[in-house]
């Protein structure tokens, strides 16, 4: 079975309806995503405070890499059983989801998800191209060579169209090669506004990444 927030792995249409219902309970006016009347941390300052470091042995998700999380983001290991009815939701291209980091405790609706594939010789861009190709709703992908911390990396920005919506939303991911296979770190979000507000947390993860 998948040990994670199962709601996060529901089909996109159902997840959108659930999250939209939660959001509507926060009331009118300029309220935060968590319904407490305050804007999210990212929206207020465009920056985030460093929280825990993820990836090392003993952390919430043990990974081939380590990186810093923004304060308030909650990580949880994902275990995908290939024979389960949810298995395809934990697979994109040849990569399998291994960790999910929830932004809701920090005031946003979205996740940073970590995916891992096999093949120690796979280049970061090839890993990203395979990852994006695994999403039938992805389009307008733009790739660039970059670094994650001091590690050679590739990054992609693209858009997807959720089910039951005519508006495309922004997504992005970066990938690095490790001796255990490529690692892809992906940022989604309920919509493009949420995506933009969560970018500082994603950038913190990318800028602090180290091979484990």
Short mmCIF file of N, CA and C in Angstrom, two decimals, residues 43-147:
data_model
loop_
_atom_site.label_atom_id
_atom_site.label_comp_id
_atom_site.label_asym_id
_atom_site.label_seq_id
_atom_site.Cartn_x
_atom_site.Cartn_y
_atom_site.Cartn_z
N UNK A 43 3.65 34.67 0.27
CA UNK A 43 2.99 35.81 -0.33
C UNK A 43 3.42 37.10 0.34
N UNK A 44 3.66 37.07 1.64
CA UNK A 44 4.00 38.28 2.37
C UNK A 44 5.41 38.75 2.07
N UNK A 45 6.36 37.83 2.02
CA UNK A 45 7.75 38.25 1.99
C UNK A 45 8.51 37.82 0.75
N UNK A 46 8.00 36.82 0.01
CA UNK A 46 8.73 36.30 -1.12
C UNK A 46 9.92 35.48 -0.71
N UNK A 47 10.02 35.15 0.56
CA UNK A 47 11.14 34.37 1.08
C UNK A 47 10.61 33.42 2.14
N UNK A 48 11.44 32.44 2.49
CA UNK A 48 11.05 31.47 3.50
C UNK A 48 12.18 31.28 4.49
N UNK A 49 11.84 30.83 5.67
CA UNK A 49 12.84 30.49 6.67
C UNK A 49 13.21 29.02 6.54
N UNK A 50 14.46 28.72 6.79
CA UNK A 50 14.94 27.35 6.73
C UNK A 50 14.37 26.54 7.89
N UNK A 51 13.88 25.35 7.57
CA UNK A 51 13.41 24.42 8.59
C UNK A 51 14.38 23.26 8.72
N UNK A 52 13.87 22.05 8.65
CA UNK A 52 14.71 20.86 8.81
C UNK A 52 15.40 20.52 7.50
N UNK A 53 16.43 19.67 7.59
CA UNK A 53 17.10 19.13 6.42
C UNK A 53 16.55 17.73 6.16
N UNK A 54 16.20 17.48 4.91
CA UNK A 54 15.57 16.22 4.53
C UNK A 54 16.54 15.35 3.74
N UNK A 55 16.43 14.05 3.90
CA UNK A 55 17.16 13.13 3.05
C UNK A 55 18.18 12.27 3.76
N UNK A 56 18.74 12.74 4.87
CA UNK A 56 19.76 11.98 5.59
C UNK A 56 19.13 10.81 6.35
N UNK A 57 19.90 9.79 6.68
CA UNK A 57 19.36 8.70 7.49
C UNK A 57 18.74 9.24 8.78
N UNK A 58 17.55 8.76 9.09
CA UNK A 58 16.84 9.21 10.27
C UNK A 58 15.89 10.36 10.02
N UNK A 59 15.95 10.96 8.83
CA UNK A 59 15.00 12.04 8.52
C UNK A 59 13.70 11.44 8.03
N UNK A 60 12.70 12.28 7.82
CA UNK A 60 11.37 11.79 7.44
C UNK A 60 11.39 11.01 6.14
N UNK A 61 12.26 11.40 5.21
CA UNK A 61 12.45 10.67 3.95
C UNK A 61 13.95 10.47 3.75
N UNK A 62 14.39 9.23 3.69
CA UNK A 62 15.80 8.95 3.43
C UNK A 62 16.00 8.88 1.92
N UNK A 63 16.87 9.73 1.39
CA UNK A 63 17.01 9.92 -0.05
C UNK A 63 18.48 9.86 -0.46
N UNK A 64 18.75 9.74 -1.75
CA UNK A 64 20.15 9.82 -2.23
C UNK A 64 20.71 11.23 -2.16
N UNK A 65 19.87 12.21 -1.84
CA UNK A 65 20.28 13.61 -1.72
C UNK A 65 19.74 14.16 -0.40
N UNK A 66 20.29 15.29 0.01
CA UNK A 66 19.71 16.04 1.13
C UNK A 66 19.43 17.46 0.65
N UNK A 67 18.43 18.10 1.25
CA UNK A 67 18.15 19.51 0.98
C UNK A 67 17.32 20.07 2.13
N UNK A 68 17.33 21.39 2.24
CA UNK A 68 16.61 22.05 3.31
C UNK A 68 15.16 22.28 2.94
N UNK A 69 14.29 22.15 3.93
CA UNK A 69 12.88 22.46 3.76
C UNK A 69 12.57 23.83 4.35
N UNK A 70 11.58 24.48 3.79
CA UNK A 70 11.09 25.72 4.38
C UNK A 70 10.33 25.39 5.67
N UNK A 71 10.36 26.30 6.61
CA UNK A 71 9.65 26.12 7.87
C UNK A 71 8.18 25.82 7.63
N UNK A 72 7.68 24.80 8.31
CA UNK A 72 6.27 24.48 8.25
C UNK A 72 5.91 23.41 7.24
N UNK A 73 6.74 23.18 6.25
CA UNK A 73 6.44 22.15 5.26
C UNK A 73 6.61 20.77 5.91
N UNK A 74 5.66 19.87 5.65
CA UNK A 74 5.64 18.57 6.33
C UNK A 74 5.97 17.43 5.37
N UNK A 75 7.12 16.75 5.57
CA UNK A 75 7.49 15.65 4.67
C UNK A 75 6.96 14.31 5.17
N UNK A 76 6.70 13.42 4.23
CA UNK A 76 6.28 12.07 4.57
C UNK A 76 6.75 11.10 3.49
N UNK A 77 7.28 9.97 3.92
CA UNK A 77 7.71 8.94 2.98
C UNK A 77 6.52 8.36 2.23
N UNK A 78 6.72 8.07 0.95
CA UNK A 78 5.71 7.40 0.13
C UNK A 78 6.27 6.04 -0.27
N UNK A 79 5.50 5.01 -0.03
CA UNK A 79 5.87 3.66 -0.44
C UNK A 79 4.82 3.17 -1.43
N UNK A 80 5.26 2.85 -2.64
CA UNK A 80 4.35 2.43 -3.70
C UNK A 80 4.40 0.92 -3.85
N UNK A 81 3.27 0.27 -3.67
CA UNK A 81 3.15 -1.16 -3.93
C UNK A 81 2.78 -1.33 -5.39
N UNK A 82 3.65 -1.95 -6.20
CA UNK A 82 3.36 -2.07 -7.64
C UNK A 82 2.05 -2.77 -7.94
N UNK A 83 1.54 -3.58 -7.02
CA UNK A 83 0.31 -4.30 -7.28
C UNK A 83 -0.95 -3.60 -6.80
N UNK A 84 -0.83 -2.41 -6.22
CA UNK A 84 -1.99 -1.74 -5.65
C UNK A 84 -2.74 -0.94 -6.70
N UNK A 85 -4.00 -0.60 -6.38
CA UNK A 85 -4.81 0.19 -7.31
C UNK A 85 -4.31 1.62 -7.43
N UNK A 86 -3.47 2.08 -6.50
CA UNK A 86 -2.94 3.44 -6.54
C UNK A 86 -1.56 3.51 -7.18
N UNK A 87 -1.02 2.36 -7.63
CA UNK A 87 0.37 2.32 -8.09
C UNK A 87 0.64 3.31 -9.21
N UNK A 88 -0.29 3.43 -10.18
CA UNK A 88 -0.04 4.32 -11.31
C UNK A 88 0.01 5.78 -10.90
N UNK A 89 -0.59 6.13 -9.77
CA UNK A 89 -0.54 7.51 -9.30
C UNK A 89 0.81 7.85 -8.66
N UNK A 90 1.56 6.83 -8.28
CA UNK A 90 2.89 7.04 -7.72
C UNK A 90 3.98 6.81 -8.73
N UNK A 91 3.62 6.76 -10.00
CA UNK A 91 4.58 6.52 -11.07
C UNK A 91 4.39 7.58 -12.14
N UNK A 92 5.48 8.20 -12.59
CA UNK A 92 5.42 9.14 -13.72
C UNK A 92 6.63 8.89 -14.60
N UNK A 93 6.38 8.49 -15.83
CA UNK A 93 7.49 8.03 -16.65
C UNK A 93 8.10 6.81 -15.98
N UNK A 94 9.41 6.79 -15.86
CA UNK A 94 10.08 5.68 -15.18
C UNK A 94 10.40 6.00 -13.73
N UNK A 95 9.93 7.15 -13.25
CA UNK A 95 10.23 7.58 -11.88
C UNK A 95 9.10 7.20 -10.93
N UNK A 96 9.49 6.83 -9.71
CA UNK A 96 8.54 6.46 -8.67
C UNK A 96 8.58 7.49 -7.55
N UNK A 97 7.42 7.91 -7.08
CA UNK A 97 7.38 8.86 -5.97
C UNK A 97 7.90 8.21 -4.69
N UNK A 98 8.80 8.90 -4.00
CA UNK A 98 9.37 8.36 -2.77
C UNK A 98 9.15 9.27 -1.57
N UNK A 99 8.79 10.53 -1.81
CA UNK A 99 8.59 11.46 -0.70
C UNK A 99 7.65 12.57 -1.13
N UNK A 100 6.79 12.99 -0.21
CA UNK A 100 5.83 14.06 -0.46
C UNK A 100 5.94 15.08 0.67
N UNK A 101 6.06 16.36 0.30
CA UNK A 101 6.28 17.42 1.28
C UNK A 101 5.12 18.40 1.15
N UNK A 102 4.29 18.46 2.17
CA UNK A 102 3.01 19.16 2.13
C UNK A 102 3.19 20.62 2.55
N UNK A 103 2.66 21.54 1.73
CA UNK A 103 2.78 22.97 2.02
C UNK A 103 1.65 23.50 2.90
N UNK A 104 0.60 22.73 3.10
CA UNK A 104 -0.56 23.28 3.82
C UNK A 104 -0.22 23.79 5.22
N UNK A 105 0.62 23.11 6.01
CA UNK A 105 0.96 23.67 7.33
C UNK A 105 1.65 25.03 7.24
N UNK A 106 2.25 25.33 6.07
CA UNK A 106 2.92 26.63 5.88
C UNK A 106 2.00 27.65 5.24
N UNK A 107 0.76 27.25 4.90
CA UNK A 107 -0.21 28.22 4.41
C UNK A 107 -0.50 28.19 2.92
N UNK A 108 -0.05 27.15 2.20
CA UNK A 108 -0.33 27.05 0.78
C UNK A 108 -0.92 25.68 0.46
N UNK A 109 -1.49 25.55 -0.73
CA UNK A 109 -2.09 24.29 -1.16
C UNK A 109 -1.23 23.72 -2.28
N UNK A 110 -0.42 22.75 -1.96
CA UNK A 110 0.46 22.14 -2.94
C UNK A 110 1.52 21.30 -2.28
N UNK A 111 2.37 20.72 -3.10
CA UNK A 111 3.39 19.80 -2.60
C UNK A 111 4.69 19.97 -3.37
N UNK A 112 5.79 19.70 -2.71
CA UNK A 112 7.04 19.33 -3.37
C UNK A 112 7.10 17.81 -3.27
N UNK A 113 7.24 17.15 -4.42
CA UNK A 113 7.32 15.69 -4.43
C UNK A 113 8.67 15.26 -4.98
N UNK A 114 9.24 14.24 -4.36
CA UNK A 114 10.53 13.71 -4.79
C UNK A 114 10.28 12.36 -5.45
N UNK A 115 10.85 12.20 -6.64
CA UNK A 115 10.70 10.98 -7.44
C UNK A 115 12.08 10.41 -7.72
N UNK A 116 12.17 9.11 -7.82
CA UNK A 116 13.46 8.47 -8.10
C UNK A 116 13.28 7.40 -9.16
N UNK A 117 14.26 7.32 -10.06
CA UNK A 117 14.26 6.31 -11.11
C UNK A 117 15.56 5.52 -11.05
N UNK A 118 15.59 4.42 -11.77
CA UNK A 118 16.79 3.60 -11.83
C UNK A 118 17.69 4.07 -12.96
N UNK A 119 18.95 3.69 -12.89
CA UNK A 119 19.88 4.04 -13.95
C UNK A 119 20.86 5.12 -13.53
N UNK A 120 21.98 4.70 -12.94
CA UNK A 120 22.94 5.68 -12.42
C UNK A 120 23.57 6.52 -13.53
N UNK A 121 23.51 6.03 -14.78
CA UNK A 121 24.11 6.78 -15.87
C UNK A 121 23.15 7.72 -16.58
N UNK A 122 21.92 7.83 -16.10
CA UNK A 122 20.93 8.69 -16.75
C UNK A 122 21.24 10.16 -16.48
N UNK A 123 21.33 10.95 -17.53
CA UNK A 123 21.62 12.37 -17.38
C UNK A 123 20.40 13.10 -16.84
N UNK A 124 20.60 14.21 -16.11
CA UNK A 124 19.47 14.94 -15.53
C UNK A 124 18.42 15.36 -16.56
N UNK A 125 18.84 15.87 -17.72
CA UNK A 125 17.83 16.30 -18.70
C UNK A 125 17.04 15.11 -19.22
N UNK A 126 17.71 14.00 -19.48
CA UNK A 126 17.00 12.81 -19.96
C UNK A 126 15.97 12.35 -18.93
N UNK A 127 16.34 12.45 -17.64
CA UNK A 127 15.40 12.07 -16.58
C UNK A 127 14.18 12.98 -16.58
N UNK A 128 14.41 14.29 -16.79
CA UNK A 128 13.29 15.23 -16.82
C UNK A 128 12.41 15.02 -18.04
N UNK A 129 13.02 14.79 -19.19
CA UNK A 129 12.22 14.57 -20.39
C UNK A 129 11.32 13.35 -20.22
N UNK A 130 11.86 12.29 -19.62
CA UNK A 130 11.07 11.09 -19.35
C UNK A 130 9.95 11.39 -18.36
N UNK A 131 10.24 12.20 -17.35
CA UNK A 131 9.27 12.55 -16.32
C UNK A 131 8.11 13.36 -16.93
N UNK A 132 8.43 14.37 -17.71
CA UNK A 132 7.39 15.20 -18.32
C UNK A 132 6.56 14.39 -19.31
N UNK A 133 7.22 13.52 -20.06
CA UNK A 133 6.50 12.69 -21.03
C UNK A 133 5.50 11.77 -20.34
N UNK A 134 5.73 11.50 -19.05
CA UNK A 134 4.82 10.65 -18.30
C UNK A 134 3.53 11.33 -17.89
N UNK A 135 3.40 12.63 -18.13
CA UNK A 135 2.18 13.37 -17.82
C UNK A 135 1.49 13.74 -19.13
N UNK A 136 0.38 13.08 -19.44
CA UNK A 136 -0.31 13.30 -20.71
C UNK A 136 -0.85 14.71 -20.85
N UNK A 137 -0.99 15.45 -19.75
CA UNK A 137 -1.54 16.81 -19.79
C UNK A 137 -0.46 17.88 -19.84
N UNK A 138 0.81 17.49 -19.89
CA UNK A 138 1.91 18.46 -19.89
C UNK A 138 2.15 19.01 -21.29
N UNK A 139 2.50 20.29 -21.35
CA UNK A 139 2.87 20.90 -22.63
C UNK A 139 3.75 22.12 -22.37
N UNK A 140 4.28 22.69 -23.46
CA UNK A 140 5.10 23.90 -23.41
C UNK A 140 6.30 23.76 -22.48
N UNK A 141 6.95 22.59 -22.52
CA UNK A 141 8.10 22.35 -21.65
C UNK A 141 9.32 23.13 -22.13
N UNK A 142 10.02 23.75 -21.19
CA UNK A 142 11.24 24.49 -21.50
C UNK A 142 12.33 24.02 -20.54
N UNK A 143 13.46 23.54 -21.09
CA UNK A 143 14.53 22.95 -20.29
C UNK A 143 15.74 23.87 -20.24
N UNK A 144 16.48 23.79 -19.15
CA UNK A 144 17.74 24.50 -19.06
C UNK A 144 18.72 23.74 -18.18
N UNK A 145 20.00 23.92 -18.47
CA UNK A 145 21.06 23.36 -17.65
C UNK A 145 21.28 24.29 -16.47
N UNK A 146 21.41 23.73 -15.27
CA UNK A 146 21.56 24.56 -14.08
C UNK A 146 22.36 23.79 -13.05
N UNK A 147 22.32 24.23 -11.83
CA UNK A 147 22.94 23.52 -10.71
C UNK A 147 21.94 23.45 -9.57
#
